[in-house]
Short mmCIF file of C-alpha atoms in Angstrom, two decimals:
data_model
loop_
_atom_site.label_atom_id
_atom_site.label_comp_id
_atom_site.label_asym_id
_atom_site.label_seq_id
_atom_site.Cartn_x
_atom_site.Cartn_y
_atom_site.Cartn_z
CA MET A 1 0.03 -0.04 0.01
CA ALA A 2 2.77 2.41 0.86
CA TYR A 3 4.50 1.76 -2.46
CA ARG A 4 1.24 2.46 -4.38
CA PHE A 5 0.76 5.73 -2.41
CA ALA A 6 4.31 6.73 -3.19
CA LEU A 7 3.80 5.97 -6.89
CA PHE A 8 0.60 8.04 -6.83
CA LEU A 9 2.42 10.97 -5.42
CA CYS A 10 5.12 10.63 -7.86
CA CYS A 11 2.72 10.65 -10.79
CA LEU A 12 0.77 13.56 -9.31
CA PHE A 13 4.00 15.56 -9.04
CA GLY A 14 4.83 14.77 -12.66
CA LEU A 15 1.39 15.91 -13.87
CA LEU A 16 1.65 19.15 -11.86
CA SER A 17 5.07 19.85 -13.40
CA GLN A 18 3.59 19.67 -16.87
CA LEU A 19 0.35 21.47 -16.23
CA ALA A 20 0.68 24.74 -14.52
CA TRP A 21 -1.32 27.91 -14.48
CA ALA A 22 0.74 30.87 -15.64
CA GLN A 23 0.62 34.25 -13.83
CA GLY A 24 -0.30 37.02 -16.34
CA SER A 25 1.92 39.63 -17.84
CA ALA A 26 0.41 42.17 -20.31
CA ALA A 27 0.59 39.50 -22.98
CA SER A 28 -1.47 37.08 -20.94
CA GLU A 29 -3.88 39.60 -19.44
CA GLY A 30 -7.33 38.09 -19.03
CA LEU A 31 -6.08 34.54 -19.88
CA ASN A 32 -5.72 31.32 -18.12
CA GLU A 33 -2.58 29.70 -19.38
CA ILE A 34 -1.40 26.05 -19.04
CA PHE A 35 2.13 24.74 -19.78
CA HIS A 36 2.10 21.19 -21.15
CA THR A 37 4.74 18.86 -22.47
CA VAL A 38 3.78 16.66 -25.39
CA LYS A 39 5.73 13.31 -25.26
CA LEU A 40 6.46 12.67 -28.98
CA SER A 41 6.26 9.09 -30.11
CA ARG A 42 9.71 9.39 -31.60
CA GLY A 43 11.18 9.93 -28.19
CA SER A 44 11.65 13.70 -28.00
CA GLU A 45 9.47 16.30 -26.23
CA LEU A 46 7.64 19.40 -27.45
CA ASN A 47 6.38 22.12 -25.06
CA ILE A 48 3.35 24.13 -25.61
CA LEU A 49 1.58 26.98 -23.79
CA VAL A 50 -2.23 26.84 -24.07
CA SER A 51 -4.07 30.16 -23.49
CA LYS A 52 -7.79 30.54 -23.02
CA LYS A 53 -9.90 33.55 -22.07
CA LYS A 54 -11.08 33.42 -18.55
CA ASP A 55 -14.57 32.13 -18.02
CA ALA A 56 -14.73 30.86 -21.71
CA ALA A 57 -14.85 27.42 -23.30
CA PRO A 58 -13.38 28.00 -26.78
CA THR A 59 -13.15 25.08 -29.17
CA VAL A 60 -11.01 26.48 -32.01
CA ALA A 61 -7.22 26.03 -31.41
CA VAL A 62 -4.86 28.50 -33.11
CA LEU A 63 -1.24 27.26 -33.13
CA LEU A 64 1.26 29.99 -33.10
CA PHE A 65 4.75 29.81 -34.79
CA PRO A 66 6.70 32.95 -34.13
CA GLY A 67 9.55 34.47 -36.18
CA TYR A 68 13.24 33.60 -36.19
CA PRO A 69 14.63 31.49 -34.65
CA GLY A 70 11.22 30.24 -33.55
CA ILE A 71 12.77 28.47 -30.49
CA LEU A 72 10.60 29.52 -27.58
CA ARG A 73 12.18 27.38 -24.90
CA ILE A 74 8.84 27.20 -22.99
CA ARG A 75 9.70 26.07 -19.53
CA TYR A 76 8.20 25.67 -16.14
CA GLU A 77 10.65 26.52 -13.34
CA ALA A 78 10.04 27.17 -9.65
CA GLY A 79 6.31 27.78 -10.08
CA ASN A 80 6.67 30.21 -12.96
CA ILE A 81 6.28 29.75 -16.76
CA GLY A 82 9.00 31.27 -18.94
CA TYR A 83 9.68 31.46 -22.60
CA ASP A 84 11.91 33.29 -25.07
CA LEU A 85 10.80 35.64 -27.95
CA ALA A 86 8.36 37.53 -25.71
CA GLY A 87 8.42 40.51 -28.05
CA ASN A 88 7.42 38.62 -31.21
CA PHE A 89 4.14 39.85 -32.71
CA LEU A 90 2.20 36.53 -32.21
CA ILE A 91 3.48 36.06 -28.69
CA ARG A 92 3.06 39.61 -27.34
CA ALA A 93 -0.42 40.06 -28.94
CA ARG A 94 -1.88 36.64 -28.35
CA ARG A 95 -4.53 37.74 -25.83
CA HIS A 96 -6.28 39.62 -28.70
CA LEU A 97 -6.75 36.33 -30.48
CA ASN A 98 -8.48 34.74 -27.47
CA ASN A 99 -12.19 34.88 -27.18
CA GLY A 100 -15.24 32.79 -26.64
CA THR A 101 -14.54 30.71 -29.75
CA THR A 102 -10.80 30.67 -30.29
CA PHE A 103 -7.82 29.93 -28.03
CA THR A 104 -4.08 30.14 -28.80
CA VAL A 105 -1.38 27.58 -28.49
CA MET A 106 2.31 28.69 -28.48
CA VAL A 107 4.19 25.86 -30.11
CA ASP A 108 7.84 25.41 -29.32
CA CYS A 109 10.32 23.57 -31.34
CA PRO A 110 10.96 20.03 -30.13
CA VAL A 111 13.77 19.98 -27.45
CA ASP A 112 15.97 18.01 -29.85
CA GLN A 113 15.68 20.94 -32.34
CA TRP A 114 16.56 23.71 -29.90
CA THR A 115 19.99 24.14 -31.52
CA SER A 116 18.59 25.11 -34.87
CA CYS A 117 14.96 24.33 -35.82
CA ASP A 118 15.98 25.19 -39.27
CA ASP A 119 14.64 24.99 -42.83
CA ARG A 120 15.21 21.28 -43.10
CA TYR A 121 13.14 20.46 -40.18
CA ARG A 122 10.41 23.03 -40.77
CA SER A 123 9.83 21.78 -44.33
CA SER A 124 9.96 18.07 -43.32
CA GLU A 125 7.28 15.46 -42.86
CA GLN A 126 8.76 14.99 -39.39
CA HIS A 127 7.67 18.55 -38.40
CA ALA A 128 4.12 17.78 -39.62
CA GLU A 129 4.14 14.54 -37.78
CA ASP A 130 5.34 16.29 -34.51
CA VAL A 131 2.63 18.97 -34.88
CA ALA A 132 0.03 16.36 -35.60
CA GLU A 133 0.84 14.79 -32.17
CA VAL A 134 0.34 18.30 -30.61
CA ILE A 135 -3.02 18.50 -32.37
CA ASN A 136 -4.08 15.07 -31.14
CA THR A 137 -3.28 16.32 -27.61
CA LEU A 138 -5.24 19.50 -28.05
CA ARG A 139 -8.24 17.48 -29.21
CA ARG A 140 -8.01 14.96 -26.55
CA ASP A 141 -7.08 17.12 -23.52
CA PHE A 142 -8.06 20.69 -24.33
CA GLY A 143 -11.35 20.67 -26.07
CA ALA A 144 -10.09 21.53 -29.55
CA GLN A 145 -12.68 20.73 -32.26
CA GLN A 146 -11.02 22.79 -35.02
CA VAL A 147 -7.38 23.65 -35.55
CA TYR A 148 -5.60 26.47 -37.36
CA VAL A 149 -1.89 27.23 -37.76
CA VAL A 150 -0.52 30.78 -37.77
CA GLY A 151 3.10 31.81 -38.64
CA THR A 152 4.84 35.08 -38.78
CA SER A 153 8.00 35.98 -40.65
CA TYR A 154 10.32 32.85 -40.33
CA GLY A 155 7.42 31.07 -38.73
CA THR A 156 5.65 31.08 -42.04
CA VAL A 157 8.06 28.45 -43.28
CA SER A 158 6.27 26.25 -40.64
CA SER A 159 2.71 27.49 -41.43
CA SER A 160 3.21 27.08 -45.09
CA PHE A 161 4.61 23.55 -45.15
CA LEU A 162 2.17 22.50 -42.40
CA ALA A 163 -0.70 23.80 -44.53
CA LYS A 164 0.52 21.55 -47.33
CA ASN A 165 1.54 18.49 -45.28
CA LEU A 166 -1.07 18.25 -42.52
CA GLY A 167 -4.00 17.77 -44.86
CA ASP A 168 -7.33 17.35 -43.12
CA LYS A 169 -5.74 17.45 -39.68
CA ILE A 170 -6.13 21.20 -39.77
CA ASP A 171 -8.93 23.56 -40.77
CA GLY A 172 -6.85 26.39 -42.15
CA ALA A 173 -3.61 28.48 -42.03
CA ILE A 174 -2.76 32.16 -41.67
CA HIS A 175 0.63 33.47 -42.94
CA THR A 176 1.69 36.91 -41.61
CA ALA A 177 4.65 38.88 -42.87
CA THR A 178 5.25 35.91 -45.11
CA PHE A 179 8.91 34.80 -45.92
CA THR A 180 9.01 35.21 -49.75
CA ASP A 181 12.54 36.60 -50.54
CA PRO A 182 15.21 34.48 -48.77
CA ARG A 183 18.76 35.66 -48.96
CA SER A 184 21.47 33.68 -50.81
CA GLY A 185 24.60 32.18 -49.38
CA LYS A 186 25.67 29.85 -46.71
CA GLY A 187 23.47 30.05 -43.55
CA ALA A 188 20.63 31.72 -45.40
CA HIS A 189 17.20 31.02 -43.82
CA GLY A 190 13.87 30.30 -45.52
CA VAL A 191 15.38 29.07 -48.76
CA PRO A 192 12.51 26.56 -49.41
CA MET A 193 10.16 29.58 -49.57
CA ARG A 194 11.77 30.89 -52.75
CA SER A 195 9.69 28.57 -54.89
CA PHE A 196 6.91 27.57 -52.47
CA ASP A 197 3.43 27.25 -54.07
CA TRP A 198 0.64 27.88 -51.55
CA SER A 199 -1.98 26.64 -53.99
CA LYS A 200 -0.72 23.10 -53.34
CA ALA A 201 -2.26 23.18 -49.90
CA LYS A 202 -5.79 21.90 -49.73
CA VAL A 203 -6.89 23.91 -46.71
CA PRO A 204 -8.15 27.51 -46.56
CA GLN A 205 -5.39 30.05 -46.29
CA LEU A 206 -5.07 33.77 -45.48
CA PHE A 207 -2.24 36.17 -45.87
CA VAL A 208 -1.74 39.21 -43.61
CA HIS A 209 1.01 41.69 -44.70
CA HIS A 210 1.97 45.22 -43.84
CA LYS A 211 2.18 47.50 -46.86
CA ASP A 212 5.29 49.18 -45.58
CA ASP A 213 7.06 46.03 -44.31
CA PRO A 214 10.71 47.15 -44.28
CA CYS A 215 12.24 43.68 -44.19
CA ASP A 216 14.02 42.61 -47.37
CA VAL A 217 13.01 39.00 -47.00
CA THR A 218 9.25 39.70 -46.63
CA ARG A 219 8.50 42.29 -49.24
CA TYR A 220 4.88 43.29 -49.67
CA SER A 221 5.29 43.45 -53.45
CA SER A 222 6.34 39.80 -53.40
CA ILE A 223 3.26 38.51 -51.59
CA LEU A 224 1.15 40.47 -54.11
CA GLU A 225 2.85 38.75 -56.92
CA ARG A 226 2.78 35.21 -55.40
CA LYS A 227 -0.42 34.87 -53.42
CA GLY A 228 -2.52 33.82 -56.42
CA GLU A 229 -6.21 33.70 -55.59
CA LEU A 230 -5.72 33.49 -51.89
CA PRO A 231 -7.07 36.38 -49.73
CA LEU A 232 -4.87 39.07 -48.45
CA ILE A 233 -5.33 41.52 -45.53
CA THR A 234 -3.21 44.61 -46.05
CA VAL A 235 -2.12 46.58 -43.01
CA GLU A 236 -1.10 50.28 -43.03
CA GLY A 237 0.40 52.65 -40.34
CA SER A 238 2.43 51.85 -37.23
CA LYS A 239 3.12 53.42 -33.88
CA ASN A 240 6.69 54.18 -32.65
CA PRO A 241 8.51 51.61 -34.84
CA ARG A 242 12.03 50.80 -33.59
CA GLY A 243 14.78 48.34 -34.05
CA ASP A 244 16.11 46.39 -37.05
CA ALA A 245 13.84 46.23 -40.11
CA CYS A 246 13.24 42.49 -39.80
CA GLN A 247 12.59 42.57 -36.03
CA ALA A 248 9.23 42.54 -34.30
CA LEU A 249 8.81 46.19 -33.36
CA THR A 250 8.64 47.65 -36.80
CA ALA A 251 5.79 47.44 -39.39
CA HIS A 252 7.26 43.99 -40.09
CA GLY A 253 5.81 43.03 -36.68
CA PHE A 254 2.62 45.15 -37.02
CA VAL A 255 3.67 47.38 -34.21
CA GLY A 256 0.67 49.56 -33.13
CA ARG A 257 -1.70 47.42 -35.19
CA GLU A 258 -1.65 44.27 -33.17
CA LYS A 259 -5.11 44.38 -31.82
CA ALA A 260 -6.73 45.12 -35.19
CA VAL A 261 -4.69 42.53 -36.88
CA MET A 262 -5.55 39.82 -34.39
CA PHE A 263 -9.27 40.75 -34.51
CA ALA A 264 -9.29 40.45 -38.25
CA MET A 265 -7.54 37.07 -38.14
CA SER A 266 -10.16 35.95 -35.75
CA ASP A 267 -12.99 37.15 -38.04
CA TRP A 268 -11.44 35.14 -40.84
CA ILE A 269 -11.17 31.98 -38.72
CA ILE A 270 -14.71 32.24 -37.37
CA SER A 271 -16.61 33.51 -40.40
CA ARG A 272 -14.15 33.81 -43.38
CA LYS A 273 -14.66 37.54 -43.26
CA VAL A 274 -11.65 39.36 -44.91
CA ALA A 275 -10.87 42.89 -43.93
CA ALA A 276 -9.18 44.10 -47.16
CA LEU A 277 -7.41 46.98 -45.39
CA ILE A 278 -6.43 47.64 -41.75
CA SER A 279 -5.33 51.28 -41.25
CA ASP A 280 -5.87 51.81 -37.51
CA ASP A 281 -6.00 49.94 -34.21
CA HIS A 282 -8.75 49.89 -31.64
#
C-alpha cells in the first residue's frame, strides 16, 4: 500500500510539473494559461503554452509559430512559466486572439531541435508529424474541435509547409509577414520559400502583410505577386517603430496594429470575413 501511495504522489507531481497555470503579464492579461509537455512518439518532447480567455470554453485552437529563430524554450521553473521571444508579434499580442470561440497555443520547437529548428526540419514530414501529435493532444485534452496554424516571418516556413503537409488534420492556415525573398549564401534562412506554391495546400489560407514592411525577405510586393487567388489583408500605419527592419517592433511586426490584426484574423477563422485593409487599431 505504501508503495502504491508513493507511486501516486510521484505521478501527481509529474502531472503538476507539466500542467501549471501561468501568472499573467500584459501578453497574458485576461487569460488562463497552461504549460504542457507533449511526449512525442519518436522519443523527444515538445512544449506548448495553451491560453484561453477566462470564463470561456473556446473550441478552435490556433497554433502560433513565431519568427526567427522560432525556438521559444517554453519552460516551467520554480512555479513560473517562462519562454523566449516574448516581443514577437504573435506572442506579445496573443491575448487579442483569445475569445469565446478561439484559443491560442504557443508551439515550441521540439527539444531535440533547440540548437537550430532550421529549414530542413520546418519543411519536413517529421515537423508535420510532430505537430500532428500536438493537435491530437489538443483535441483529447483541451477541447479543440477545429485547429488552425498561424506563422509570422520565419514562422511562415512552418505554417506554409504545415498547410501543405497536414492535410485534413487542420482547418486552415494564416501566414503573416510571409517569408518570400530568402537571402542567398551559406546560412541563409527560409530558402524553401523561394519557390513555395501555396496553391498546393488543400486547406483555406489567408495572408496578412503590412504594406510598408521594411524587411528585405518579406516584401509586400512579393506577396502580391505570389499569393495567387488566396485572400490578403493589407495593413497600413504603425506606432513608434523601432529596431532592425526585420525585427518585431517595426511594421514587419505590425507594431501599433496588433489588436486590429488579431481581431481580423479571428474574423476570418470564425466567419471567413476578410478585412481588405487595416489602417488603424482599436
